[in-house]
Coordinates of C-alpha atoms and ligand atoms in Angstrom, one line a residue:
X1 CA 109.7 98.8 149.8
X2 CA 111.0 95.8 147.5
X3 CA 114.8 96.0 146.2
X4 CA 114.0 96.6 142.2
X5 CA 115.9 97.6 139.3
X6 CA 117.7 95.9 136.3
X7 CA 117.8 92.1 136.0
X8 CA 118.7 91.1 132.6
X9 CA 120.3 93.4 129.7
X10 CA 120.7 93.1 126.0
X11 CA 121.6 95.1 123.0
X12 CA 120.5 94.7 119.5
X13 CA 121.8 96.9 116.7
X14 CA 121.9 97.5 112.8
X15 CA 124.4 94.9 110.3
X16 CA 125.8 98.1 108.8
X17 CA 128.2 101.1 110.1
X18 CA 129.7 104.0 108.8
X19 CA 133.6 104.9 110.1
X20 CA 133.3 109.0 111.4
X21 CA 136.9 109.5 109.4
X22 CA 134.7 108.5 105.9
X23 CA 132.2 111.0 106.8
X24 CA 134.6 113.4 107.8
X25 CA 136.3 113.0 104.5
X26 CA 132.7 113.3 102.3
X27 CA 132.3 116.4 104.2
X28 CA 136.1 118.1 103.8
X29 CA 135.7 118.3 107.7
X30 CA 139.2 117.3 110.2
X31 CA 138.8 113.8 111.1
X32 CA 139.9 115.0 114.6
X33 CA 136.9 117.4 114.8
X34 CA 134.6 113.9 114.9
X35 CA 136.8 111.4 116.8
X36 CA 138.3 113.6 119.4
X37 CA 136.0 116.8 119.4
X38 CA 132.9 114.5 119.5
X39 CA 134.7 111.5 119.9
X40 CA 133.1 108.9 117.7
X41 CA 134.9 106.2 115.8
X42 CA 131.7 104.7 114.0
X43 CA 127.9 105.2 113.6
X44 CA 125.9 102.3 113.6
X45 CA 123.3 103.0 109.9
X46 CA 119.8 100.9 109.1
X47 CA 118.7 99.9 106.5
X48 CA 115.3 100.0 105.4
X49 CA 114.2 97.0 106.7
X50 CA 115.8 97.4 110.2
X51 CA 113.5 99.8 112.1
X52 CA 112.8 100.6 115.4
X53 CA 110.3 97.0 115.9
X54 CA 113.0 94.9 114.8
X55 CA 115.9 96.4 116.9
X56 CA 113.5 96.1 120.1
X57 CA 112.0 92.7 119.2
X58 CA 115.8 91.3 118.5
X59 CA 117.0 93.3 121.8
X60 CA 113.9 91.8 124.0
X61 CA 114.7 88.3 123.0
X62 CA 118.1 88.2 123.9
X63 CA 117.5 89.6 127.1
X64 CA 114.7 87.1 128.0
X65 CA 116.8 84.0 126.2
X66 CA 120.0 85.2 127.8
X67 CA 118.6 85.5 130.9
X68 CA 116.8 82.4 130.9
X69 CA 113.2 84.5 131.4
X70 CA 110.0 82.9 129.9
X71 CA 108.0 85.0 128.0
X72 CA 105.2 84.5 130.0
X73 CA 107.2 86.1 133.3
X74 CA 106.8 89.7 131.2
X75 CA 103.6 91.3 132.8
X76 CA 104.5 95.1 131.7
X77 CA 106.2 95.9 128.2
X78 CA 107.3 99.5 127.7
X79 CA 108.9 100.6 124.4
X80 CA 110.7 103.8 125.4
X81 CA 110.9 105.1 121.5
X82 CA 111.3 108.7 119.7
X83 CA 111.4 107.1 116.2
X84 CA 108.3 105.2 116.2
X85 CA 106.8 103.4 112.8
X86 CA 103.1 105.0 113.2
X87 CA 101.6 108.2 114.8
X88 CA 98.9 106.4 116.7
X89 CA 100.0 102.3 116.9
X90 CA 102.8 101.8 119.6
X91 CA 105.6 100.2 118.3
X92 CA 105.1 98.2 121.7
X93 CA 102.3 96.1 120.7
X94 CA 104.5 94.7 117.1
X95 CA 107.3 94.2 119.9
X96 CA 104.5 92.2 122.2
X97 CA 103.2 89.9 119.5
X98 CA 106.5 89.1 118.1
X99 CA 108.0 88.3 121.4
X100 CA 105.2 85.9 122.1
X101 CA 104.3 87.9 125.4
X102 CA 101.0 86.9 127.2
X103 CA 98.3 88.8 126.2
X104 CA 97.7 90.0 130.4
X105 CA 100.6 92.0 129.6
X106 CA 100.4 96.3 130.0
X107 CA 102.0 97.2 127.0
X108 CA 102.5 100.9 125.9
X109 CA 105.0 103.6 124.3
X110 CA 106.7 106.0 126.3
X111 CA 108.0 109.2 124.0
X112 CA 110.1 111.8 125.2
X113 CA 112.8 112.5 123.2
X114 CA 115.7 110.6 124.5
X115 CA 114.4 110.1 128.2
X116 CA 111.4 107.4 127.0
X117 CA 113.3 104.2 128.5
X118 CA 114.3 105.8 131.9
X119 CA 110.4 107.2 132.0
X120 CA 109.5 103.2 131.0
X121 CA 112.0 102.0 133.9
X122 CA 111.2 103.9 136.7
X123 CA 107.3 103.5 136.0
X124 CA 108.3 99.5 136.1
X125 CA 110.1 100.0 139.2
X126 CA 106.6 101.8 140.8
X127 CA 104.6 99.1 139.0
X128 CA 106.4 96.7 141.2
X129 CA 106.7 98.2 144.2
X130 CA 102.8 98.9 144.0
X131 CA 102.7 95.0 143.9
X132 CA 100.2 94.7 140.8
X133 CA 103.2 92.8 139.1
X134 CA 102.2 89.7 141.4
X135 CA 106.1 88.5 141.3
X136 CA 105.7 89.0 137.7
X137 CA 108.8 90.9 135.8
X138 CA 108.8 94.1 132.9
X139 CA 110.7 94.6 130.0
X140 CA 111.8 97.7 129.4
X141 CA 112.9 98.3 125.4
X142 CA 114.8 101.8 124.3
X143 CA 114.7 101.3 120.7
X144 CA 115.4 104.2 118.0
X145 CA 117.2 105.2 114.8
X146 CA 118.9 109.1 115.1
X147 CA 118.7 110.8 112.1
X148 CA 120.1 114.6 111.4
X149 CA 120.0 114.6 107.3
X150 CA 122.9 114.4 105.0
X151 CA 125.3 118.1 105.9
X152 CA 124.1 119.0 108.5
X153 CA 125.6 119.5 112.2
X154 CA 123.9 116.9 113.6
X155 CA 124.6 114.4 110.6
X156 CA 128.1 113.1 112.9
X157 CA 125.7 112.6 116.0
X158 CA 124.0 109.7 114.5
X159 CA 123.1 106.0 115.2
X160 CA 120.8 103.4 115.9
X161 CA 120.0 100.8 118.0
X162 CA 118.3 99.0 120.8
X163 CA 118.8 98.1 124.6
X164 CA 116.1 95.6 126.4
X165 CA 116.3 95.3 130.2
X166 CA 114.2 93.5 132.2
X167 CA 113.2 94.9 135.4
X168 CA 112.2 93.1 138.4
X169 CA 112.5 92.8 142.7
X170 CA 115.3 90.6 142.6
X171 CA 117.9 92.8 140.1
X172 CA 120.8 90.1 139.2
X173 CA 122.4 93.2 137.8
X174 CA 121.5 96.7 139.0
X175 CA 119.5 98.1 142.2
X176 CA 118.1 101.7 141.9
X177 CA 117.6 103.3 145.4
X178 CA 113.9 104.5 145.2
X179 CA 115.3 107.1 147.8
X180 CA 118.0 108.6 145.3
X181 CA 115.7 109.2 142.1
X182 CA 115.5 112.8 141.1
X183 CA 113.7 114.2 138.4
X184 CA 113.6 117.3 136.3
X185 CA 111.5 119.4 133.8
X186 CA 111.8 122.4 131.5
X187 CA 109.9 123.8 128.2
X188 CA 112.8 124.4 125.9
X189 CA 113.3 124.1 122.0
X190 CA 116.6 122.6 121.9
X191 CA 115.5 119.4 119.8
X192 CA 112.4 118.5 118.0
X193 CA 111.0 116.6 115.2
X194 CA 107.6 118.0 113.6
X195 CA 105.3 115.6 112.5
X196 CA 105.9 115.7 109.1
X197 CA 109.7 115.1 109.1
X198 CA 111.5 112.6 109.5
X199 CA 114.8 114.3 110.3
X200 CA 115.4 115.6 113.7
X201 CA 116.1 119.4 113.9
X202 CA 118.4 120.6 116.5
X203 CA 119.9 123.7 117.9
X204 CA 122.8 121.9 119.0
X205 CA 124.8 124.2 121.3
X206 CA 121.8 125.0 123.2
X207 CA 120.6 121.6 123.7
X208 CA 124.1 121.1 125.4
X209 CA 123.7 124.0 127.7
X210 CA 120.1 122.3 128.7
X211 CA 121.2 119.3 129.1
X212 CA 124.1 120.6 131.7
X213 CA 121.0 122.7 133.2
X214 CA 119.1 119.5 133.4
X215 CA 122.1 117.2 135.1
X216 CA 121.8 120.2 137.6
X217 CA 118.5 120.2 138.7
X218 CA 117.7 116.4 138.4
X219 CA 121.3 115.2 140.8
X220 CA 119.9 118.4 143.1
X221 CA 116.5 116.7 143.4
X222 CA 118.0 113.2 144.0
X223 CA 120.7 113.4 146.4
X224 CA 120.4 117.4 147.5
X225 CA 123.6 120.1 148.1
X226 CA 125.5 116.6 148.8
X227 CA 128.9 117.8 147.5
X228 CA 131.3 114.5 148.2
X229 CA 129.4 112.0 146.0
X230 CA 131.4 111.4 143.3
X231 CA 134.5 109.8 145.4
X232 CA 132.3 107.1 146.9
X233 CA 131.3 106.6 143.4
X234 CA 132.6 103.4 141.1
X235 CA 130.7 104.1 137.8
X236 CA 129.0 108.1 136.8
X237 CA 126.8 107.0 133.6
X238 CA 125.4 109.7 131.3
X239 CA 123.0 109.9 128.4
X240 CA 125.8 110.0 125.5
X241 CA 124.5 111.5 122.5
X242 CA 128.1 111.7 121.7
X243 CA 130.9 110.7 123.7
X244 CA 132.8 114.0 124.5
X245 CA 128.9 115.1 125.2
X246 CA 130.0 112.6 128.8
X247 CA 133.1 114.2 129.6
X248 CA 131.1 118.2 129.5
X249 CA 128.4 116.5 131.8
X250 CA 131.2 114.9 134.2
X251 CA 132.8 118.4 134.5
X252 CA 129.3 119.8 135.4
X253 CA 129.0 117.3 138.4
X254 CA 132.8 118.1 139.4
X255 CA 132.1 121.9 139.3
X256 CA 128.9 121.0 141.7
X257 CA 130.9 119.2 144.1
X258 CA 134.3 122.3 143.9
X259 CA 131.0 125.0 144.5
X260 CA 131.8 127.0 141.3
X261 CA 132.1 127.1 137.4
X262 CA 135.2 126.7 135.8
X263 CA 136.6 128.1 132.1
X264 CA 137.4 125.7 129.4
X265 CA 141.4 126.4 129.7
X266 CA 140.7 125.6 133.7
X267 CA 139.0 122.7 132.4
X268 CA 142.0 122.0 130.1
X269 CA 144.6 122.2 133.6
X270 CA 142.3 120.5 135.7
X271 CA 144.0 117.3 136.4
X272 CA 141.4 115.9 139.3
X273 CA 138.8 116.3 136.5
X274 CA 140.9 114.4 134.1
X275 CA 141.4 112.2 136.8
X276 CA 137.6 111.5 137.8
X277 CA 136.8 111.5 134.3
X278 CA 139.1 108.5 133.4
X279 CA 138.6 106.6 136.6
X280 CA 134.6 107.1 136.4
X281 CA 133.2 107.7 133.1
X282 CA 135.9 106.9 129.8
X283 CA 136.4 103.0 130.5
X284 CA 132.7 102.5 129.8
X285 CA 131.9 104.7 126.9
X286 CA 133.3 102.6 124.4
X287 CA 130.3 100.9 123.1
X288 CA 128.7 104.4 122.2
X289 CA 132.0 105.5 120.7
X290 CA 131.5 102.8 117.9
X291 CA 127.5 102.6 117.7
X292 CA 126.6 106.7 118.3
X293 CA 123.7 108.2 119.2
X294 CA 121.1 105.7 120.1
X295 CA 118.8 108.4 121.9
X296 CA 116.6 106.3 124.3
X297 CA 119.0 103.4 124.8
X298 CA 122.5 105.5 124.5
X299 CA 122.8 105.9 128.7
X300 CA 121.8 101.7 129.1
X301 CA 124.4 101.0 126.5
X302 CA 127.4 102.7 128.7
X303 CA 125.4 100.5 131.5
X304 CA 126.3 97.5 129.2
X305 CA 129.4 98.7 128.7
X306 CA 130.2 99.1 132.8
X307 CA 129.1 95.7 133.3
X308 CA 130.7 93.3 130.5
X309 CA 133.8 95.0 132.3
X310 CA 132.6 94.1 136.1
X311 CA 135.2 91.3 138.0
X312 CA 133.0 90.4 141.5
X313 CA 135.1 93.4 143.2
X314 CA 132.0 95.1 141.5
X315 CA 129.2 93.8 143.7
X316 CA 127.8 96.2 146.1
X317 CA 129.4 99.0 144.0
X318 CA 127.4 102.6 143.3
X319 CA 127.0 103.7 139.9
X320 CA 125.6 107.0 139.2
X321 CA 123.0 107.5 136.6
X322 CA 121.7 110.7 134.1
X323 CA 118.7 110.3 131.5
X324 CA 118.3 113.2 129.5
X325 CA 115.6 114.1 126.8
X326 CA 115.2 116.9 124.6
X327 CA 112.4 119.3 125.1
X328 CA 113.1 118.5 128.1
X329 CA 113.0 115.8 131.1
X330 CA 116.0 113.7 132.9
X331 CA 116.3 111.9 135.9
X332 CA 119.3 111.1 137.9
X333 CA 119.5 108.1 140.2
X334 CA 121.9 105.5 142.2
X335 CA 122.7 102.2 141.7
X336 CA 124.0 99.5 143.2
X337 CA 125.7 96.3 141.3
X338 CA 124.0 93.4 142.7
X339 CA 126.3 90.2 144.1
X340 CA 126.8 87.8 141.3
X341 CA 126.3 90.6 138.4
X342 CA 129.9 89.6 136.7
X343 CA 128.5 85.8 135.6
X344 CA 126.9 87.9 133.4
X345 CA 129.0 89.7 131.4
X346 CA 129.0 87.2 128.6
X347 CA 125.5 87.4 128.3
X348 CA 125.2 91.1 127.8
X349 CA 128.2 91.6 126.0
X350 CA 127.2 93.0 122.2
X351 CA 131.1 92.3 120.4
X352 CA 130.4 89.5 118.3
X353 CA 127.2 91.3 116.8
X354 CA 129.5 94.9 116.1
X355 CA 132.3 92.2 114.9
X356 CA 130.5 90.8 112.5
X357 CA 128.8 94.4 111.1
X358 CA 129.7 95.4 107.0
X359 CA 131.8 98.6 107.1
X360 CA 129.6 101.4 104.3
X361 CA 131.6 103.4 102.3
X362 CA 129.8 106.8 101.7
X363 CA 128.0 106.5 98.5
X364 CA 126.3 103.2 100.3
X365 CA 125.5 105.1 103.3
X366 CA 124.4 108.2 101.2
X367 CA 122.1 105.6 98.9
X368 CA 120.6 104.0 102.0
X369 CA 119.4 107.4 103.3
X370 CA 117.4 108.2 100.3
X371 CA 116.2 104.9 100.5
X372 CA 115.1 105.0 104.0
X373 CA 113.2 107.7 103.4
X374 CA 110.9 106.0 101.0
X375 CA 110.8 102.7 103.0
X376 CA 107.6 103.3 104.2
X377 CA 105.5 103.2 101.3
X378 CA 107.5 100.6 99.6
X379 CA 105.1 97.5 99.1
X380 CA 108.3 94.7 98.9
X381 CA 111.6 95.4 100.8
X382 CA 114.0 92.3 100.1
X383 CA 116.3 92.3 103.2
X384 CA 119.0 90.3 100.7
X385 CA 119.6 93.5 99.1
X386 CA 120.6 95.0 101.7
X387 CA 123.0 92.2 102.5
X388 CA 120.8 90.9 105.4
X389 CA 120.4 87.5 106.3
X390 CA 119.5 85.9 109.6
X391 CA 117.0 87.8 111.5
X392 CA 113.5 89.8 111.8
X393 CA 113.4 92.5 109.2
X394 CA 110.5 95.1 107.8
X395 CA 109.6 93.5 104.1
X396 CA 107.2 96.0 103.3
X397 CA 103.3 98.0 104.0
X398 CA 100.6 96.3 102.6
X399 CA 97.2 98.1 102.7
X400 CA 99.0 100.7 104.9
X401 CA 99.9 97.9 107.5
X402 CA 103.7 97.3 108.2
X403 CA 104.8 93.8 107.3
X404 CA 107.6 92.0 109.5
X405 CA 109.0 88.3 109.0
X406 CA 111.5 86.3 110.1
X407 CA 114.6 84.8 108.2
Ligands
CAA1 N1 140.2 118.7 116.2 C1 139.7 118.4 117.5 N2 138.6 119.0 118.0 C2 137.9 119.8 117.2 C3 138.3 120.1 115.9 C4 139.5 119.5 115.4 N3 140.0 119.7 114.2 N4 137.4 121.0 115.3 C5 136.4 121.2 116.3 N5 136.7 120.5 117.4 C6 136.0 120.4 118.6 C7 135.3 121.6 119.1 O1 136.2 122.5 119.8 C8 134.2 121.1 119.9 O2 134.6 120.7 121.2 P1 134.1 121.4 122.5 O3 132.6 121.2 122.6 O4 134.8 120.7 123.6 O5 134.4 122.9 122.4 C9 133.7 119.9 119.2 O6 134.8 119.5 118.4 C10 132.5 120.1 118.3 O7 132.8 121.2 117.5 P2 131.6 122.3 117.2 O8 130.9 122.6 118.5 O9 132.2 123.3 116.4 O10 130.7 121.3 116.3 P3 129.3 121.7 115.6 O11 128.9 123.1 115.8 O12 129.5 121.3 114.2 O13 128.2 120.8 116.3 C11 127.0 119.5 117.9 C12 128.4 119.9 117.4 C13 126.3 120.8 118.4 C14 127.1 118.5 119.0 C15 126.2 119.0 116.7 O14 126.7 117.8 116.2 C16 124.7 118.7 117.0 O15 123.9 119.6 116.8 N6 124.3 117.5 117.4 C17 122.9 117.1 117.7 C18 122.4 117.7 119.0 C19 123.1 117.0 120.2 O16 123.6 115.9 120.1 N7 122.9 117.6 121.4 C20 123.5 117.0 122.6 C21 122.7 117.5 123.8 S1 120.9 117.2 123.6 C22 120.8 115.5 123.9 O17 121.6 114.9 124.5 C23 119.6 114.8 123.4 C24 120.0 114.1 122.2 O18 120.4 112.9 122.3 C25 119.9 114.7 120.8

């Protein structure tokens, strides 16, 4: 069986963020309840002509430029996506044409909920292993926008971006062990979005409890009753639809490997949990703490994180890894960080793009909402007005056909 997993990495994201302590204000809600009860410091807000095409087309060029991949290498494209621009096109073919990919490509759309990209890289990682790729590569693009409403629960828990990986049989950053991949599956309402909205609706305390339920059963199916993982550990990565969301999974996996549950004030007293939690989890969750939620990409983006932090002490390191998506599906897997992974870290590393963002003050971010929700119909979107300039934005539907260009 070939070595596969991640060999380039690359994030894209909206020009525009919202600081949690504004919101929190707007909403006479503690600050402290949103940056140390959720702990966010920032959402990441599109506008109407950033959707989920151009986050994915600017992500998969900067993995393939970054990386030094041609185009024509790509011979699968997966959009992992749960915020798609059409009910029936996949927002992978856009992505394909405006990459420039060859048209003896496999291109397709992986929805489910959050776990879309994780579905989209382990298929690569069979897709190779089958050897149909014929030493050919696949990108691999979580792209979505999370969107709860104005006052609502969920409206803290929001963001938006994109993370592009390409996958192939010689990983120069990540190996997943084909042996360690454990997946999971349950029927439960604990996050949806009907057709007709284009809100997400949640019930948010019970989608935690599911996703704890998941991490359960998807870690069992991987590595089995195994109760001494964690110490041999370097990295535990989580789906991070919020940051403290991280710290209630690690606790899970800590009361796996102790045999028994513990109460929030144990929690609170536990100092080998706080312990764990710094050593493993909190040094790469920072990059989710200013975007937010970026559903499909949110777990790759603490990947990101991990490795624009690796020194070569990293190489040959595990990392653990948890997908989770509503409704629901996860998978939990192992990595290893390949030799040479830290003359990378440039390369992936997203700060210039976040340093150069435009802070929103609320009555911006409450006017691009509206706006957003009529973006779609709009026959001329000017990108200037949003105070856009370099880049591929959505300018419009014409005939009922998205328009995309470049500026
Ligand atoms: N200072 C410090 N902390 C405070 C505080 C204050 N003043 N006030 C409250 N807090 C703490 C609370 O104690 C709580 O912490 P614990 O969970 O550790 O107890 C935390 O802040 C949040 O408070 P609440 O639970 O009262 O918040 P809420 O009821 O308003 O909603 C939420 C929180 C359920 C996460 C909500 O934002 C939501 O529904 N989000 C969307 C759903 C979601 O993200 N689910 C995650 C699992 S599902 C998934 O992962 C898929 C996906 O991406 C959606």
């Amino acid at each position: 069986m070939p070595l596969t997993g991640i060999d380039a990495l690359a994030f894209a994201g909206p020009a525009s963020y919202l600081e949690m302590t504004d919101l929190a204000r707007a909403r006479n809600v503690d600050p402290s309840k949103y940056l140390v009860g959720l702990g966010q410091r920032r959402m990441a807000i599109a506008t109407p002509c950033e959707d989920t095409v151009t986050m994915a087309v600017e992500a998969g060029s900067k993995a393939l430029d970054n990386f030094d991949i041609d185009p024509g290498e790509i011979g699968t494209l997966i959009v992992g996506t749960e915020t798609g621009v059409d009910h029936s096109k996949p927002v992978a073919v856009y992505v394909h044409e405006l990459l420039g990919l060859d048209q003896r490509c496999r291109t397709f759309e992986t929805k489910h909920a959050c776990y879309g990209a994780m579905a989209g890289l382990t298929a690569s990682m069979d897709w190779i292993a089958s050897g149909r790729a014929r030493g050919r590569k696949a990108l691999v693009i979580a792209s979505d926008i999370a969107r709860y409403g104005l006052n609502t629960a969920g409206e803290p828990t929001q963001g938006a971006g994109a993370v592009a990986m390409a996958v192939s049989d010689t990983p120069r950053l990540l190996a997943i062990d084909p042996a360690r991949i454990g997946d999971y599956t349950r029927q439960v309402m604990d996050f949806w979005r009907p057709l007709y909205s284009k809100y997400a609706f949640a019930d948010g305390h019970y989608s935690i409890e599911c996703y704890l339920d998941a991490l359960v059963g998807a870690r069992l199916d991987a590595i089995g009753e195994c109760s001494e993982l964690l110490e041999s550990l370097t990295a535990c990565l989580y789906h991070v639809p919020f940051v403290k969301m991280a710290f209630k999974a690690h606790q899970r996996q800590m009361e796996i490997e102790l045999g028994t549950q513990i109460t929030r004030e144990q929690a609170a007293r536990w100092q080998a949990l706080d312990d764990s939690y710094q050593r493993l989890t909190a040094p790469w969750l920072s990059l989710n703490a200013d975007i937010g939620n970026i559903y499909t990409g949110s777990l790759f983006l603490a990947l990101i994180d991990l490795l624009r932090q690796a020194d070569n002490a990293f190489a040959g390191r595990e990392v653990s890894l948890f997908s989770y998506g509503s409704g629901c599906g996860a998978t939990y897997c192992i990595g290893t960080i390949s030799e040479g992974a830290d003359q990378w870290r440039d390369a992936l590393d997203p700060s210039e793009h976040l340093s150069t963002r435009r802070q929103l003050n609320i009555d911006e971010y409450e006017a691009l909402v509206l706006e957003t929700d009529n973006a779609d119909r709009q026959e001329k979107l000017e990108p200037s007005s949003f105070g856009l300039k370099d880049g591929l934005f959505y300018v419009g539907t014409r005939d009922h056909c998205r328009q995309y260009q470049r500026f």
